[in-house]
Coordinates of C-alpha atoms in Angstrom, one line a residue:
Chain A
M7 CA 8.9 74.4 -29.4
A8 CA 6.0 76.1 -31.2
N9 CA 6.1 73.4 -33.9
R10 CA 6.2 70.6 -31.3
R11 CA 3.3 72.2 -29.5
K12 CA 1.4 72.5 -32.7
N13 CA 1.9 68.8 -33.7
N14 CA 0.8 67.5 -30.3
P15 CA -2.9 66.6 -30.1
P16 CA -5.0 68.7 -27.8
S17 CA -5.2 67.7 -24.2
Y18 CA -8.8 66.3 -24.3
A19 CA -7.8 64.1 -27.3
R20 CA -4.7 62.8 -25.3
H21 CA -7.1 61.8 -22.5
L22 CA -9.4 60.2 -24.9
L23 CA -6.6 58.2 -26.4
L24 CA -5.3 57.2 -23.0
W25 CA -8.8 55.9 -22.0
L26 CA -9.2 54.1 -25.2
G27 CA -5.8 52.5 -24.7
C28 CA -6.7 51.4 -21.2
L29 CA -10.0 49.9 -22.5
C30 CA -8.3 48.0 -25.3
S31 CA -5.6 46.7 -22.9
A32 CA -8.3 45.5 -20.5
W33 CA -10.2 43.9 -23.4
F34 CA -7.2 42.1 -25.0
F35 CA -5.0 41.5 -22.0
P36 CA -7.2 40.3 -19.1
L37 CA -5.5 40.0 -15.7
N38 CA -3.5 36.8 -15.7
A39 CA -2.3 36.9 -12.1
A40 CA -4.6 35.8 -9.3
Q41 CA -5.7 38.6 -6.9
P42 CA -6.1 37.1 -3.5
V43 CA -9.0 38.1 -1.3
V44 CA -8.4 38.4 2.4
L45 CA -11.3 37.5 4.6
H46 CA -11.5 38.7 8.2
L47 CA -13.6 36.3 10.2
R48 CA -15.7 37.1 13.2
N49 CA -13.5 34.9 15.4
G50 CA -10.5 37.1 14.6
D51 CA -8.9 34.7 12.1
R52 CA -7.8 35.9 8.7
L53 CA -8.0 33.7 5.5
T54 CA -6.3 34.5 2.2
G55 CA -7.2 32.9 -1.1
E56 CA -9.2 33.2 -4.3
I57 CA -12.9 33.1 -4.5
V58 CA -14.3 30.2 -6.4
S59 CA -18.0 30.7 -5.9
E60 CA -20.4 32.6 -3.7
D61 CA -24.1 32.2 -3.0
P62 CA -26.4 34.0 -0.5
A63 CA -25.3 31.7 2.3
R64 CA -21.7 30.6 1.7
L65 CA -18.5 31.6 0.0
T66 CA -16.1 29.1 -1.4
L67 CA -12.4 30.1 -1.2
T68 CA -9.4 28.2 -2.4
N69 CA -5.7 28.5 -1.4
S70 CA -2.7 26.4 -1.7
F71 CA -2.7 25.2 1.8
L72 CA -6.3 24.5 2.7
G73 CA -7.6 23.6 -0.8
R74 CA -11.3 24.4 -1.4
F75 CA -12.8 25.9 1.7
S76 CA -16.5 26.8 2.2
I77 CA -17.4 29.5 4.8
P78 CA -20.8 30.7 5.9
L79 CA -21.1 34.4 5.0
T80 CA -22.3 35.0 8.6
A81 CA -18.9 34.1 9.8
I82 CA -17.2 36.8 7.8
S83 CA -16.8 40.3 9.3
R84 CA -15.2 42.0 6.3
R85 CA -13.1 41.3 3.3
E86 CA -10.2 42.9 1.4
G87 CA -9.3 42.6 -2.3
P88 CA -11.9 41.7 -5.0
T89 CA -15.1 42.1 -3.2
N90 CA -17.5 40.7 -5.7
L91 CA -17.6 37.5 -7.6
A92 CA -17.7 39.1 -11.0
V93 CA -14.2 40.5 -10.3
A94 CA -13.0 37.3 -8.8
K95 CA -14.1 35.3 -11.7
A96 CA -12.4 37.6 -14.2
V97 CA -9.1 36.7 -12.5
A98 CA -7.5 33.7 -14.2
I99 CA -7.2 30.9 -11.6
P100 CA -3.7 29.4 -11.6
A101 CA -3.1 25.7 -12.2
A102 CA -2.6 25.1 -8.5
T103 CA -6.2 26.0 -7.7
N104 CA -7.7 24.7 -10.9
A105 CA -7.6 21.1 -9.7
P106 CA -10.7 19.1 -10.1
G107 CA -12.8 19.1 -6.9
P108 CA -13.1 15.6 -5.5
S109 CA -16.6 14.1 -5.7
L110 CA -17.0 13.5 -2.0
P111 CA -19.2 10.9 -0.4
P112 CA -22.1 12.8 1.3
A113 CA -21.1 11.7 4.8
L114 CA -17.5 12.9 4.3
K115 CA -18.7 16.2 2.8
R116 CA -21.0 16.7 5.8
Q117 CA -18.1 16.0 8.3
L118 CA -15.8 18.4 6.4
D119 CA -18.5 21.1 6.4
D120 CA -19.1 20.6 10.1
L121 CA -15.4 20.8 10.8
Q122 CA -15.1 24.0 8.8
T123 CA -18.0 25.5 10.7
L124 CA -16.3 24.6 13.9
F125 CA -13.1 26.3 12.7
V126 CA -14.7 29.5 11.3
T127 CA -16.8 29.9 14.4
G128 CA -13.7 29.7 16.6
S129 CA -14.6 26.5 18.4
I130 CA -11.3 24.8 17.3
S131 CA -7.9 26.2 16.6
A132 CA -6.3 26.1 13.1
D133 CA -3.9 23.4 14.1
E134 CA -6.7 21.2 15.5
F135 CA -8.7 21.9 12.3
Q136 CA -5.8 20.8 10.1
R137 CA -5.2 17.7 12.2
Q138 CA -8.9 16.6 12.0
R139 CA -9.1 17.5 8.4
T140 CA -6.0 15.3 7.5
K141 CA -7.5 12.5 9.6
L142 CA -10.8 12.7 7.6
I143 CA -9.3 12.9 4.2
S144 CA -6.6 10.3 4.8
P145 CA -7.0 7.3 2.4
P146 CA -8.3 4.3 4.3
K147 CA -5.6 2.0 5.7
P148 CA -5.3 -1.2 3.7
A149 CA -6.7 -4.2 5.6
G150 CA -4.0 -6.0 7.6
P151 CA -2.8 -9.4 6.6
K152 CA -5.3 -12.2 7.0
H153 CA -4.1 -14.5 9.8
W154 CA -6.7 -17.3 9.4
T155 CA -7.4 -19.3 6.3
A156 CA -9.5 -22.4 6.0
E157 CA -10.1 -24.8 3.1
V158 CA -12.7 -27.6 2.9
F159 CA -12.5 -30.3 0.3
A160 CA -15.4 -32.8 -0.4
G161 CA -15.3 -35.8 -2.7
L162 CA -18.0 -38.3 -3.7
D163 CA -17.7 -41.6 -5.6
L164 CA -21.1 -43.3 -6.3
L165 CA -21.7 -46.4 -8.4
Y166 CA -25.1 -48.2 -8.8
S167 CA -24.7 -51.3 -11.1
E168 CA -24.0 -54.9 -10.5
K169 CA -22.3 -53.8 -7.4
D170 CA -23.3 -50.7 -5.5
R171 CA -20.5 -48.5 -4.2
Q172 CA -20.5 -45.3 -2.2
L173 CA -17.4 -43.5 -1.1
Y174 CA -17.3 -40.2 0.7
T175 CA -14.0 -38.3 1.3
G176 CA -13.4 -35.0 3.0
R177 CA -10.6 -32.8 4.1
A178 CA -10.3 -29.6 6.1
K179 CA -7.2 -27.5 6.4
V180 CA -7.0 -24.6 8.8
T181 CA -4.0 -22.3 8.9
Y182 CA -3.1 -19.6 11.4
T183 CA -0.2 -17.4 10.3
K184 CA 1.2 -14.5 12.4
A185 CA 4.9 -14.0 12.0
P186 CA 7.0 -15.8 13.3
L187 CA 4.3 -18.4 13.9
R188 CA 2.6 -20.8 11.4
N189 CA 0.0 -23.2 12.6
N190 CA -1.5 -25.8 10.3
F191 CA -4.3 -28.2 11.1
D192 CA -5.1 -30.9 8.6
Y193 CA -7.9 -33.4 8.9
L194 CA -8.8 -36.2 6.4
F195 CA -11.5 -38.8 6.4
S196 CA -12.9 -41.4 4.0
Y197 CA -15.9 -43.5 4.6
G198 CA -17.6 -45.9 2.2
W199 CA -19.0 -49.3 1.4
T200 CA -19.5 -51.6 -1.5
D201 CA -22.7 -53.8 -1.6
G202 CA -23.3 -53.0 2.1
E203 CA -19.7 -54.1 3.1
L204 CA -17.6 -51.4 4.7
T205 CA -14.6 -50.7 2.4
A206 CA -13.4 -47.4 3.8
N207 CA -13.4 -46.0 7.3
R208 CA -10.4 -44.0 8.2
M209 CA -9.7 -40.6 9.8
D210 CA -6.4 -38.8 10.4
G211 CA -5.6 -35.4 11.8
W212 CA -2.3 -33.5 12.1
M213 CA -1.3 -30.3 13.8
K214 CA 2.1 -28.8 12.8
T215 CA 3.5 -25.6 14.3
D216 CA 6.4 -23.8 12.7
W217 CA 8.3 -21.0 14.4
D218 CA 10.6 -18.9 12.2
L219 CA 14.1 -18.4 13.6
T220 CA 15.5 -16.5 10.6
P221 CA 13.8 -15.6 7.3
R222 CA 14.8 -19.0 6.0
S223 CA 15.1 -21.4 9.0
Y224 CA 12.5 -22.5 11.5
I225 CA 11.8 -25.1 14.1
Y226 CA 8.6 -27.2 14.1
N227 CA 6.6 -29.6 16.1
L228 CA 4.3 -32.1 14.6
G229 CA 1.5 -34.0 16.3
G230 CA -1.1 -36.3 14.8
A231 CA -3.6 -39.0 15.5
G232 CA -6.0 -41.3 13.6
Y233 CA -7.4 -44.7 12.9
D234 CA -8.0 -47.0 9.9
E235 CA -10.6 -49.7 10.4
I236 CA -9.8 -51.4 7.0
R237 CA -6.1 -51.6 7.7
L238 CA -6.9 -52.8 11.2
V239 CA -5.4 -49.8 13.0
D240 CA -7.6 -49.1 16.0
W241 CA -5.7 -46.0 17.1
R242 CA -2.4 -44.3 16.4
Y243 CA -0.8 -41.1 17.4
E244 CA 2.5 -39.5 16.6
V245 CA 4.6 -36.6 17.7
G246 CA 8.0 -35.1 16.7
P247 CA 10.0 -31.9 16.8
G248 CA 12.6 -30.8 14.2
L249 CA 14.3 -28.1 12.1
G250 CA 13.2 -26.8 8.8
Y251 CA 14.8 -24.7 6.1
H252 CA 13.4 -22.8 3.1
L253 CA 15.6 -23.7 0.1
F254 CA 13.5 -21.5 -2.3
K255 CA 11.2 -18.8 -1.2
R256 CA 9.8 -17.2 -4.3
T257 CA 6.3 -15.7 -4.7
N258 CA 5.1 -18.6 -6.7
F259 CA 7.5 -21.3 -5.7
V260 CA 8.4 -22.5 -2.2
L261 CA 10.6 -25.5 -1.4
R262 CA 11.3 -26.6 2.1
V263 CA 13.3 -29.4 3.7
E264 CA 12.9 -30.7 7.3
A265 CA 14.7 -33.0 9.6
G266 CA 13.7 -34.1 13.1
F267 CA 12.7 -36.9 15.4
H268 CA 9.5 -38.9 15.3
Y269 CA 7.7 -41.0 17.9
Q270 CA 4.7 -43.1 16.9
V271 CA 2.4 -45.5 18.8
Q272 CA 0.0 -47.8 16.8
D273 CA -2.7 -50.1 18.4
F274 CA -3.5 -52.8 15.9
E275 CA -6.6 -54.9 16.0
G276 CA -6.1 -57.8 18.3
G277 CA -4.4 -55.8 21.1
R278 CA -0.9 -55.5 19.5
E279 CA 0.7 -52.2 20.3
E280 CA 3.8 -51.0 18.5
K281 CA 6.0 -48.0 19.5
T282 CA 8.6 -46.7 17.1
Y283 CA 11.3 -44.0 17.5
N284 CA 12.3 -42.8 14.1
Q285 CA 14.0 -39.9 12.4
R286 CA 11.9 -37.8 10.1
L287 CA 13.3 -36.4 6.8
A288 CA 10.8 -34.4 4.8
Q289 CA 10.5 -32.2 1.8
D290 CA 7.6 -30.2 0.6
L291 CA 7.0 -27.7 -2.2
R292 CA 4.3 -25.4 -3.4
W293 CA 4.2 -24.1 -7.0
N294 CA 1.6 -21.7 -8.4
I295 CA 1.6 -22.5 -12.1
G296 CA 0.0 -19.5 -13.8
A297 CA -3.2 -18.0 -12.7
N298 CA -5.4 -21.2 -12.6
F299 CA -3.1 -24.1 -11.6
S300 CA -1.2 -24.9 -8.5
F301 CA 0.7 -27.9 -7.4
D302 CA 1.9 -29.0 -4.0
E303 CA 3.8 -32.1 -3.0
K304 CA 5.1 -33.5 0.2
V305 CA 7.4 -36.5 0.9
E306 CA 8.1 -37.8 4.5
Y307 CA 10.5 -40.5 5.2
F308 CA 10.7 -42.1 8.7
P309 CA 13.7 -44.4 8.8
D310 CA 14.8 -46.4 11.9
L311 CA 18.5 -45.7 12.0
A312 CA 19.1 -48.9 14.0
D313 CA 17.3 -51.0 11.4
L314 CA 17.2 -49.5 8.0
H315 CA 14.9 -52.2 6.7
S316 CA 12.2 -50.8 9.0
Y317 CA 10.7 -47.5 7.8
R318 CA 7.7 -45.6 6.7
L319 CA 7.3 -43.5 3.6
R320 CA 4.4 -41.1 3.0
M321 CA 4.0 -39.1 -0.2
E322 CA 1.2 -36.8 -1.2
A323 CA 0.7 -34.6 -4.3
N324 CA -2.2 -32.3 -5.1
L325 CA -2.9 -30.7 -8.5
R326 CA -5.5 -27.9 -8.3
Y327 CA -7.4 -26.1 -10.9
W328 CA -8.9 -22.8 -9.6
L329 CA -12.3 -22.1 -11.0
K330 CA -12.5 -19.0 -9.0
S331 CA -10.2 -17.4 -6.4
N332 CA -11.8 -19.5 -3.7
L333 CA -13.2 -22.5 -5.6
S334 CA -11.0 -25.3 -6.9
L335 CA -11.1 -28.8 -8.5
N336 CA -8.5 -31.1 -6.9
L337 CA -6.7 -34.3 -7.8
T338 CA -4.9 -35.8 -4.8
V339 CA -2.6 -38.8 -4.7
I340 CA -1.6 -40.1 -1.3
D341 CA 0.7 -43.1 -1.0
T342 CA 1.9 -44.6 2.3
Y343 CA 4.4 -47.5 2.5
E344 CA 5.2 -49.0 5.9
T345 CA 7.2 -52.1 6.7
S346 CA 5.2 -52.7 10.0
T347 CA 1.5 -53.3 9.5
A348 CA -1.2 -55.3 11.2
R349 CA -1.2 -59.0 10.5
G350 CA -2.5 -59.8 7.0
V351 CA -2.5 -56.2 5.8
G352 CA -0.4 -55.1 2.8
Q353 CA 2.5 -52.7 3.1
N354 CA 1.4 -50.2 0.5
D355 CA -1.7 -48.0 0.7
L356 CA -2.5 -45.8 -2.3
Q357 CA -5.4 -43.3 -2.5
I358 CA -6.3 -41.3 -5.5
R359 CA -9.0 -38.7 -4.8
S360 CA -10.8 -36.0 -6.6
S361 CA -12.6 -33.3 -4.8
I362 CA -14.0 -29.8 -4.9
G363 CA -12.3 -27.3 -2.6
V364 CA -13.7 -24.1 -1.1
K365 CA -11.3 -21.6 0.5
F366 CA -12.4 -19.2 3.2
Chain B
M23 CA -6.7 7.9 -10.3
K24 CA -3.7 10.0 -11.2
K25 CA -0.1 9.4 -10.4
A26 CA 2.0 12.2 -9.0
V27 CA 5.6 13.1 -8.4
F28 CA 6.1 15.1 -5.3
I29 CA 9.1 17.3 -5.5
E30 CA 10.8 18.9 -2.5
R31 CA 11.5 22.6 -3.2
D32 CA 14.7 23.4 -1.4
G33 CA 17.8 21.7 -2.8
I34 CA 15.9 20.2 -5.8
L35 CA 14.3 23.3 -7.5
N36 CA 16.4 26.1 -5.8
E37 CA 19.9 26.5 -4.5
V38 CA 20.5 26.1 -0.8
Q39 CA 23.6 26.6 1.3
A40 CA 25.0 23.8 3.4
G41 CA 24.8 24.5 7.1
P42 CA 26.5 22.6 9.9
K43 CA 23.4 20.4 10.5
N44 CA 20.7 21.5 8.0
Q45 CA 20.3 23.3 4.8
I46 CA 20.2 27.1 4.9
I47 CA 17.3 28.1 2.7
P48 CA 16.7 31.4 1.0
L49 CA 14.6 33.9 2.9
T50 CA 14.6 36.8 0.4
L51 CA 14.0 37.0 -3.3
E52 CA 17.7 38.1 -3.8
E53 CA 18.8 34.8 -2.2
F54 CA 16.4 32.7 -4.2
K55 CA 18.2 31.0 -7.2
V56 CA 16.4 28.4 -9.2
K57 CA 18.2 25.2 -10.4
K58 CA 17.5 25.4 -14.1
E59 CA 19.0 21.9 -14.6
A60 CA 15.9 20.4 -13.0
D61 CA 13.7 21.7 -15.8
P62 CA 14.3 19.0 -18.5
A63 CA 13.7 16.2 -16.0
L64 CA 10.5 17.7 -14.8
R65 CA 9.3 18.2 -18.4
K66 CA 9.9 14.5 -19.1
L67 CA 7.9 13.5 -16.1
K68 CA 5.1 15.9 -17.0
Q69 CA 5.0 14.5 -20.6
A70 CA 4.7 11.0 -19.1
G71 CA 1.5 12.1 -17.5
F72 CA 2.5 12.7 -13.9
V73 CA 1.0 15.5 -11.8
L74 CA 3.9 17.5 -10.5
I75 CA 3.5 18.8 -7.0
V76 CA 6.1 20.8 -5.1
T77 CA 6.0 20.4 -1.4
T78 CA 7.9 22.4 1.1
N79 CA 8.2 22.9 4.9
Q80 CA 8.5 26.7 5.6
P81 CA 8.7 27.0 9.4
G82 CA 10.1 30.5 8.9
L83 CA 6.5 31.7 8.4
S84 CA 5.5 30.5 11.9
R85 CA 8.8 31.6 13.5
G86 CA 8.5 35.0 11.9
Y87 CA 11.7 35.3 10.0
L88 CA 10.2 34.6 6.6
N89 CA 7.7 37.0 5.0
R90 CA 4.7 35.4 3.4
R91 CA 4.7 37.9 0.5
E92 CA 8.3 37.2 -0.1
L93 CA 7.6 33.5 -0.2
D94 CA 4.7 34.0 -2.6
R95 CA 7.1 35.8 -4.9
M96 CA 9.6 33.0 -4.8
H97 CA 6.8 30.5 -5.6
D98 CA 5.7 32.7 -8.5
I99 CA 9.2 32.2 -9.9
V100 CA 9.1 28.5 -9.3
R101 CA 5.7 28.3 -11.1
R102 CA 7.1 30.2 -14.1
C103 CA 10.4 28.2 -14.3
F104 CA 9.0 24.7 -14.0
P105 CA 6.0 22.9 -15.4
I106 CA 4.5 22.2 -12.0
D107 CA 0.8 21.7 -11.2
D108 CA 0.7 22.7 -7.6
L109 CA 2.8 24.0 -4.8
I110 CA 1.9 23.1 -1.2
V111 CA 3.4 24.7 1.8
C112 CA 3.5 23.7 5.5
P113 CA 3.9 27.0 7.3
H114 CA 4.1 25.4 10.8
D115 CA 6.9 25.1 13.3
E116 CA 7.8 21.7 14.8
A117 CA 6.2 22.9 18.1
D118 CA 2.8 23.1 16.4
H119 CA 2.8 19.3 16.0
C120 CA 0.8 19.7 12.7
P121 CA 0.1 16.8 10.5
C122 CA 1.6 18.4 7.4
R123 CA 5.2 19.1 8.5
K124 CA 7.4 16.5 6.9
P125 CA 8.4 13.8 7.9
R126 CA 4.6 13.6 8.6
P127 CA 2.7 12.8 5.4
G128 CA -0.1 15.5 5.6
L129 CA 1.0 17.5 2.5
F130 CA 0.9 14.3 0.4
I131 CA -2.5 13.3 1.8
E132 CA -3.9 16.8 1.2
A133 CA -2.6 16.7 -2.4
A134 CA -4.0 13.2 -2.9
F135 CA -7.4 14.5 -1.8
K136 CA -7.2 17.5 -4.0
W137 CA -5.9 15.9 -7.1
H138 CA -7.4 12.4 -6.9
L139 CA -4.0 10.8 -6.6
N140 CA -3.0 7.2 -6.1
L141 CA -0.3 7.5 -3.5
D142 CA 0.8 3.9 -4.0
H143 CA 1.8 4.7 -7.5
S144 CA 3.3 8.1 -6.8
F145 CA 6.9 9.1 -6.3
V146 CA 8.7 11.6 -4.0
I147 CA 11.9 13.4 -5.1
S148 CA 14.0 15.0 -2.5
D149 CA 17.5 15.3 -1.0
K150 CA 16.4 14.9 2.6
W151 CA 15.3 12.0 4.8
Q152 CA 12.2 13.8 6.0
D153 CA 10.6 13.4 2.6
A154 CA 11.6 9.8 2.4
E155 CA 10.0 9.1 5.8
A156 CA 6.8 11.0 4.7
A157 CA 6.8 8.9 1.5
R158 CA 7.1 5.7 3.4
T159 CA 4.2 6.6 5.6
A160 CA 2.0 7.7 2.7
G161 CA 2.9 4.7 0.6
C162 CA 4.9 6.5 -2.1
T163 CA 8.2 5.5 -3.6
S164 CA 11.1 7.8 -2.5
L165 CA 14.0 8.7 -4.7
L166 CA 16.6 10.8 -3.0
L167 CA 19.3 12.9 -4.6
K168 CA 22.7 12.1 -3.0
S169 CA 23.3 14.7 -0.3
P170 CA 24.5 15.0 3.3
W171 CA 20.9 15.0 4.5
V172 CA 19.8 11.6 3.2
G173 CA 20.0 10.1 6.7
N174 CA 19.4 6.5 7.7
V175 CA 15.7 6.2 7.5
H176 CA 14.1 4.0 4.8
H177 CA 14.4 5.3 1.3
D178 CA 13.8 3.4 -1.9
F179 CA 16.5 4.8 -4.2
V180 CA 19.5 7.2 -3.9
M181 CA 20.7 8.6 -7.2
K182 CA 23.4 11.0 -8.4
D183 CA 21.3 13.6 -10.2
I184 CA 17.8 14.6 -11.0
D185 CA 18.0 13.3 -14.6
A186 CA 18.8 9.8 -13.3
I187 CA 15.9 10.1 -10.9
A188 CA 13.5 11.0 -13.7
E189 CA 14.8 8.1 -15.8
K190 CA 14.3 5.8 -12.8
I191 CA 10.7 7.0 -12.3
L192 CA 9.9 6.5 -15.9
S193 CA 11.3 3.0 -15.9
L194 CA 9.4 2.2 -12.7
K195 CA 6.2 3.6 -14.2
H196 CA 6.7 1.4 -17.3
Q197 CA 7.2 -1.7 -15.1
V198 CA 4.0 -1.0 -13.2
E199 CA 2.0 -0.5 -16.4
C200 CA 3.4 -3.7 -17.9
V201 CA 2.4 -5.9 -14.9

């Protein structure tokens, strides 16, 4: 016992060693667990978290539920835990609270500050604060689908030589889409003359309405009207309902087939009127070929089932090169073959057009 | 903007007991048992660059049968066992009608605000329909672990274990980056 007592250092030395040990521990092993501070607000609420910063006017606190949270010092009645920032900063902030603070737009920052002030002054409840805060920071809703689209095409063919020629062509397409409805309006005109003689004066318009029955099938109604002074058609109109089906419905390729009835009235020059009741068999496709090219094509066949020698066939193809997302160069081929025409007018009518298109 | 994986705590990171209708979650530290098998999957996701955020509804805090200090201790264990970046809690009861209690998406929105996340390219891992519904509302992709609580609401994938879920997320991430 005596030896043991003799070997032990004196009591003041033990205390000194203990203090040195504590100091070394504090130096080499800083606190690695966050020490939360509890703020008691003047409105009676209590907030727990870690202090991020403090200035003479405000204190910024962070916790896992509210995120970073700025409170006016005037709203705090007392606090528990680390009471000064030097202590709070010595505490390692865990990963959860070490997230980068978002760079807020000034308007949103002001709104959030106002909301916090309302909360810490007791004007709104915690639930209401949370609701309004979530509303403010929610990412903006993506814009809904665009229901209306419009495209305008303009073409010009000018020649000044032995013969002078001017030809103006135009087209407008307007589409309204809101499931299950699709409405397409298509209007075409061409007007021109050669050496002062009128060589083109025609106008046509169609309105087609599709109504989806299932993801693939739909019913449609087609109506159209127009005239062609060169082919001696004073006036014509047509109407016809039918059924359609999407054979392919890919993101870049759509192929549809349609079958229905068709009624057409044509007033030819000279007072002759012709009414036809036909069937309508049609096919159309749209193919987006890569980022810059697109191709669409449509074939309509109007046979008279009572007399198969009497029919009308209309084909149209468009190849488009997109200069920009809303600007395109277009090559259009339209061919119409009909067995019944005005007297002295050929049965085939072929148009090849080039145009610039603008999409809205 | 960063991509995140939101992980439901109960049933994915810690053991739960199956109740007649819902899971019975641990209320004390003694009942809290972490699922170590989730760790390799989470480490793979972390290495792939995802922000890992644990989300959990803890209505026991509002109802008074769960001690906040006990919950903090459980979450200290979760932070030590898994490479997570954040852990966000909804302490409300259903009657509070808060925006953060899943199936509402408030926790995901709060995390997106805090961490600069792109929710459209983020994923949600859970074994319950509430998380899938919150994912749908927030615009995330949901991957559910096969369980009796998957329900009938919209979910993107149901898989047999968390390793398969991690592989799926990595392949989906690769597809998105290659587009």
